């Protein structure tokens, strides 16, 4: 079943103020796209929003749904920069939805709901989804061989709520590779440490979540969507998480005082694990431009 509402609220509801200390000003909690060695995180996050909005063919007169909208950076960008007629965001986190709706952005609506259970009569001109799909399939389900079917139901749902000719800007963190498994005692110490850190992140920071493999996504996309463009951004996500870690550590004293030692220590470990995972190819990231079939 992937992540429940309770699981997602563990992941994202520590405090909006806490995340605001180390994310960018728009609170993008996903990979940025850097166009130069000295580009700021804020500028790189805007690059990401531009690319995915281009993939969704977002523009005046269009209606666009952002699946897994977080704190609303993308729906705000769609409404204010791309001038879409209607930008709808959906998130499992009630705190995130409240944050977005309190801003009263013209043309923006945010719904707190499980996308796979959510019903709407509306047909959208375009879709954006940024690293939401890792909440759909649990590790146990993947081990049972259910991942492709779960992801296929997601892409089918996306197909059903869009108009013919719709476009989709899609981004996901990838399970890129795993170490060759041997008896635990035979594994090198650094490999055991990596596996312990990855397990910690999946259990404590993102419970019941799992990043898909690229081949699983490609299988699941058909027969509903055609892949028009595909880019991997592994090094961009390493740089993004490294910058988050730097900013987190700059605010260590404040975080420990307001939210306690455990919150700081857990997020320091999680972000350090992310930086290493992207560095050693355990994790990657994909951006795709998809076009609706039929």
Coordinates of C-alpha atoms in Angstrom, one line a residue:
X1 CA 0.0 0.0 0.0
X2 CA 3.0 2.3 0.2
X3 CA 2.9 5.4 2.4
X4 CA -0.2 6.1 4.4
X5 CA -1.3 9.6 5.5
X6 CA 0.2 8.9 8.9
X7 CA 3.5 7.9 7.2
X8 CA 3.6 11.0 5.1
X9 CA 3.0 13.2 8.1
X10 CA 6.0 11.6 9.8
X11 CA 8.0 12.6 6.7
X12 CA 6.8 16.1 6.3
X13 CA 5.1 17.4 9.4
X14 CA 8.0 18.0 11.8
X15 CA 7.3 21.7 11.4
X16 CA 7.0 24.0 8.3
X17 CA 9.4 26.3 10.2
X18 CA 12.0 23.5 10.5
X19 CA 12.0 22.8 6.8
X20 CA 12.1 26.5 5.9
X21 CA 15.5 26.8 7.7
X22 CA 17.3 24.5 5.2
X23 CA 15.2 24.3 2.0
X24 CA 15.1 27.1 -0.6
X25 CA 12.7 30.1 -0.1
X26 CA 9.9 28.3 -2.0
X27 CA 10.4 25.1 0.1
X28 CA 11.1 22.8 -2.9
X29 CA 11.9 19.4 -1.3
X30 CA 13.1 17.7 -4.5
X31 CA 16.0 17.8 -6.8
X32 CA 17.1 21.1 -8.4
X33 CA 18.7 21.4 -11.8
X34 CA 21.9 23.3 -11.8
X35 CA 23.0 25.0 -15.0
X36 CA 26.5 26.2 -13.8
X37 CA 29.0 25.4 -11.1
X38 CA 28.2 28.5 -9.1
X39 CA 24.4 28.7 -9.5
X40 CA 22.4 29.1 -6.3
X41 CA 19.9 26.5 -5.0
X42 CA 17.1 29.0 -5.4
X43 CA 17.9 29.5 -9.1
X44 CA 18.4 25.8 -9.7
X45 CA 15.0 25.0 -8.2
X46 CA 13.4 27.5 -10.6
X47 CA 15.1 25.6 -13.5
X48 CA 13.5 22.4 -12.3
X49 CA 10.0 24.0 -12.2
X50 CA 10.6 25.5 -15.7
X51 CA 11.7 22.2 -17.2
X52 CA 8.7 20.2 -15.8
X53 CA 6.2 22.9 -16.7
X54 CA 7.6 22.9 -20.2
X55 CA 7.1 19.1 -20.3
X56 CA 3.5 19.6 -19.1
X57 CA 2.9 22.3 -21.8
X58 CA 1.7 24.6 -19.1
X59 CA 0.5 28.0 -20.2
X60 CA -2.4 30.5 -20.3
X61 CA -5.8 28.9 -20.4
X62 CA -4.6 25.5 -19.2
X63 CA -5.5 23.5 -16.2
X64 CA -2.7 21.6 -14.6
X65 CA -2.7 19.1 -11.7
X66 CA 0.5 18.7 -9.5
X67 CA 0.4 15.2 -8.0
X68 CA 2.3 15.3 -4.7
X69 CA 2.5 19.1 -4.5
X70 CA 4.3 19.5 -1.2
X71 CA 4.3 23.1 0.0
X72 CA 3.1 24.4 -3.3
X73 CA 6.2 25.7 -5.0
X74 CA 5.1 24.2 -8.4
X75 CA 1.4 25.2 -8.3
X76 CA 2.5 28.8 -7.3
X77 CA 4.9 28.8 -10.2
X78 CA 2.3 27.5 -12.6
X79 CA -0.2 30.2 -11.5
X80 CA 2.1 33.2 -11.3
X81 CA 4.9 32.5 -13.8
X82 CA 3.2 30.2 -16.4
X83 CA -0.2 32.0 -16.0
X84 CA -2.3 28.8 -16.2
X85 CA -6.0 29.3 -15.7
X86 CA -6.2 26.7 -12.9
X87 CA -3.4 24.9 -10.8
X88 CA -4.6 22.1 -8.5
X89 CA -2.2 20.4 -6.0
X90 CA -2.8 17.2 -4.2
X91 CA -0.9 16.0 -1.1
X92 CA -1.4 13.5 1.6
X93 CA -0.1 16.0 4.2
X94 CA -2.7 18.1 5.8
X95 CA -0.1 20.6 7.1
X96 CA 1.2 21.1 3.5
X97 CA -2.2 21.6 2.1
X98 CA -3.1 24.1 4.8
X99 CA 0.2 26.0 4.1
X100 CA -0.7 26.2 0.4
X101 CA -4.3 27.3 0.8
X102 CA -3.5 29.9 3.5
X103 CA -1.4 31.8 0.8
X104 CA -4.6 32.4 -1.2
X105 CA -2.8 32.3 -4.5
X106 CA -5.3 33.2 -7.3
X107 CA -6.1 30.2 -9.5
X108 CA -4.6 27.7 -7.0
X109 CA -6.4 25.0 -5.0
X110 CA -4.7 22.3 -2.8
X111 CA -6.5 19.1 -1.8
X112 CA -5.4 16.9 1.1
X113 CA -6.1 13.4 -0.2
X114 CA -4.6 10.1 -1.3
X115 CA -4.2 10.6 -5.1
X116 CA -5.0 6.9 -5.8
X117 CA -8.3 7.2 -3.9
X118 CA -9.2 10.7 -5.0
X119 CA -12.1 11.0 -7.4
X120 CA -12.7 14.0 -9.7
X121 CA -14.8 14.7 -12.7
X122 CA -12.3 17.3 -13.9
X123 CA -10.1 16.5 -16.9
X124 CA -6.8 18.3 -16.9
X125 CA -4.7 19.7 -19.8
X126 CA -1.5 18.7 -18.1
X127 CA 0.2 17.0 -15.2
X128 CA 3.3 17.5 -13.1
X129 CA 4.4 15.0 -10.5
X130 CA 7.7 15.5 -8.6
X131 CA 9.0 12.6 -6.6
X132 CA 5.6 11.5 -5.4
X133 CA 5.7 8.0 -6.9
X134 CA 8.1 6.8 -4.2
X135 CA 5.2 6.8 -1.7
X136 CA 3.1 4.2 -3.7
X137 CA 4.9 0.9 -3.3
X138 CA 6.4 -0.6 -0.1
X139 CA 9.5 -2.7 0.0
X140 CA 7.4 -5.8 0.9
X141 CA 5.2 -5.2 -2.2
X142 CA 8.3 -4.8 -4.4
X143 CA 9.8 -8.1 -3.1
X144 CA 6.5 -9.8 -4.0
X145 CA 6.8 -8.5 -7.6
X146 CA 4.0 -6.0 -7.4
X147 CA 5.8 -2.8 -8.2
X148 CA 5.2 -2.6 -11.9
X149 CA 1.4 -3.2 -11.4
X150 CA 1.2 -0.6 -8.7
X151 CA 3.0 2.0 -10.9
X152 CA 0.9 1.0 -13.9
X153 CA -2.3 1.7 -11.9
X154 CA -0.8 5.2 -11.1
X155 CA -0.1 6.0 -14.8
X156 CA -3.5 4.7 -15.7
X157 CA -5.1 7.0 -13.1
X158 CA -3.1 9.9 -14.6
X159 CA -4.4 9.0 -18.1
X160 CA -8.1 8.8 -16.9
X161 CA -8.1 12.4 -15.4
X162 CA -6.5 14.1 -18.5
X163 CA -7.7 15.2 -21.8
X164 CA -6.6 13.7 -25.1
X165 CA -3.2 15.2 -26.2
X166 CA -2.2 16.0 -22.6
X167 CA 1.4 16.2 -21.5
X168 CA 3.0 15.2 -18.2
X169 CA 6.2 16.5 -16.5
X170 CA 7.3 13.6 -14.3
X171 CA 10.2 13.4 -11.9
X172 CA 11.3 10.5 -9.6
X173 CA 14.1 9.4 -7.4
X174 CA 15.5 6.1 -8.6
X175 CA 16.8 2.9 -7.0
X176 CA 19.8 2.8 -9.1
X177 CA 21.8 -0.2 -7.9
X178 CA 22.3 -2.3 -4.7
X179 CA 25.4 -4.0 -3.4
X180 CA 25.9 -7.6 -4.3
X181 CA 24.5 -9.4 -1.3
X182 CA 26.5 -11.8 0.7
X183 CA 26.2 -13.0 4.3
X184 CA 26.1 -9.9 6.6
X185 CA 29.5 -10.8 8.2
X186 CA 31.2 -11.1 4.8
X187 CA 30.2 -7.6 3.7
X188 CA 32.8 -4.9 3.9
X189 CA 32.3 -2.5 6.9
X190 CA 31.5 0.5 4.7
X191 CA 28.8 -1.5 2.8
X192 CA 27.2 -2.6 6.1
X193 CA 27.2 1.1 7.2
X194 CA 25.6 2.2 3.9
X195 CA 22.9 -0.5 4.2
X196 CA 22.2 0.5 7.8
X197 CA 21.9 4.2 6.8
X198 CA 19.6 3.4 3.9
X199 CA 17.4 1.3 6.1
X200 CA 17.3 4.1 8.7
X201 CA 16.2 6.6 6.1
X202 CA 13.4 4.4 4.7
X203 CA 12.1 3.5 8.1
X204 CA 12.5 6.7 10.1
X205 CA 12.3 9.5 7.5
X206 CA 10.1 8.0 4.8
X207 CA 8.3 5.0 6.3
X208 CA 6.8 2.6 3.8
X209 CA 8.2 4.5 0.9
X210 CA 10.4 3.0 -1.9
X211 CA 12.1 4.6 -4.9
X212 CA 11.3 2.9 -8.2
X213 CA 13.8 1.4 -10.6
X214 CA 13.9 3.1 -14.0
X215 CA 13.0 -0.2 -15.8
X216 CA 9.9 -0.5 -13.6
X217 CA 8.7 2.9 -14.6
X218 CA 9.3 2.3 -18.3
X219 CA 7.3 -0.9 -18.1
X220 CA 4.5 0.8 -16.2
X221 CA 4.1 3.9 -18.4
X222 CA 2.9 1.9 -21.4
X223 CA 0.3 1.7 -22.8
X224 CA -1.0 5.0 -21.4
X225 CA 1.9 7.4 -22.1
X226 CA 4.7 7.8 -24.6
X227 CA 8.1 8.8 -23.3
X228 CA 9.2 11.8 -25.4
X229 CA 12.2 13.0 -23.4
X230 CA 14.2 11.4 -20.6
X231 CA 17.1 12.9 -18.5
X232 CA 18.8 11.5 -15.5
X233 CA 20.1 14.0 -12.9
X234 CA 22.1 12.0 -10.4
X235 CA 24.8 14.6 -9.8
X236 CA 22.2 17.3 -9.6
X237 CA 20.5 15.6 -6.7
X238 CA 23.8 14.9 -5.0
X239 CA 24.5 18.7 -5.1
X240 CA 21.0 19.5 -4.0
X241 CA 21.2 17.3 -0.9
X242 CA 24.7 18.5 -0.1
X243 CA 23.4 22.1 0.0
X244 CA 20.4 21.1 2.2
X245 CA 22.9 19.4 4.5
X246 CA 25.1 22.5 4.6
X247 CA 22.1 24.7 5.5
X248 CA 20.8 22.2 8.1
X249 CA 24.2 22.3 9.9
X250 CA 24.3 26.1 9.8
X251 CA 21.1 26.0 11.8
X252 CA 22.1 23.3 14.2
X253 CA 21.8 25.4 17.4
X254 CA 18.3 26.6 16.5
X255 CA 17.1 23.1 15.5
X256 CA 18.4 21.4 18.6
X257 CA 16.8 24.1 20.8
X258 CA 13.4 24.1 19.1
X259 CA 12.9 20.5 18.0
X260 CA 15.4 18.5 20.0
X261 CA 18.6 16.6 19.4
X262 CA 16.9 13.6 17.8
X263 CA 15.4 15.7 15.0
X264 CA 18.7 17.3 14.1
X265 CA 20.7 14.0 14.4
X266 CA 18.1 12.1 12.3
X267 CA 18.1 14.7 9.5
X268 CA 21.8 15.1 9.5
X269 CA 22.2 11.3 9.1
X270 CA 19.4 11.2 6.4
X271 CA 20.9 14.0 4.3
X272 CA 24.4 12.6 4.7
X273 CA 23.1 9.3 3.5
X274 CA 21.5 10.9 0.5
X275 CA 24.7 12.7 -0.5
X276 CA 26.6 9.4 -0.4
X277 CA 23.9 7.4 -2.1
X278 CA 24.0 9.7 -5.2
X279 CA 27.8 9.8 -5.1
X280 CA 28.2 6.0 -5.3
X281 CA 25.3 5.4 -7.7
X282 CA 23.0 3.7 -5.3
X283 CA 20.4 6.4 -6.1
X284 CA 19.7 8.5 -9.2
X285 CA 16.9 10.8 -10.5
X286 CA 14.9 10.8 -13.7
X287 CA 12.9 13.6 -15.4
X288 CA 10.6 12.6 -18.2
X289 CA 8.3 14.4 -20.7
X290 CA 5.3 12.1 -21.3
X291 CA 2.6 12.5 -23.9
X292 CA -0.9 10.9 -23.5
X293 CA -1.6 8.0 -25.8
X294 CA -5.2 8.4 -27.1

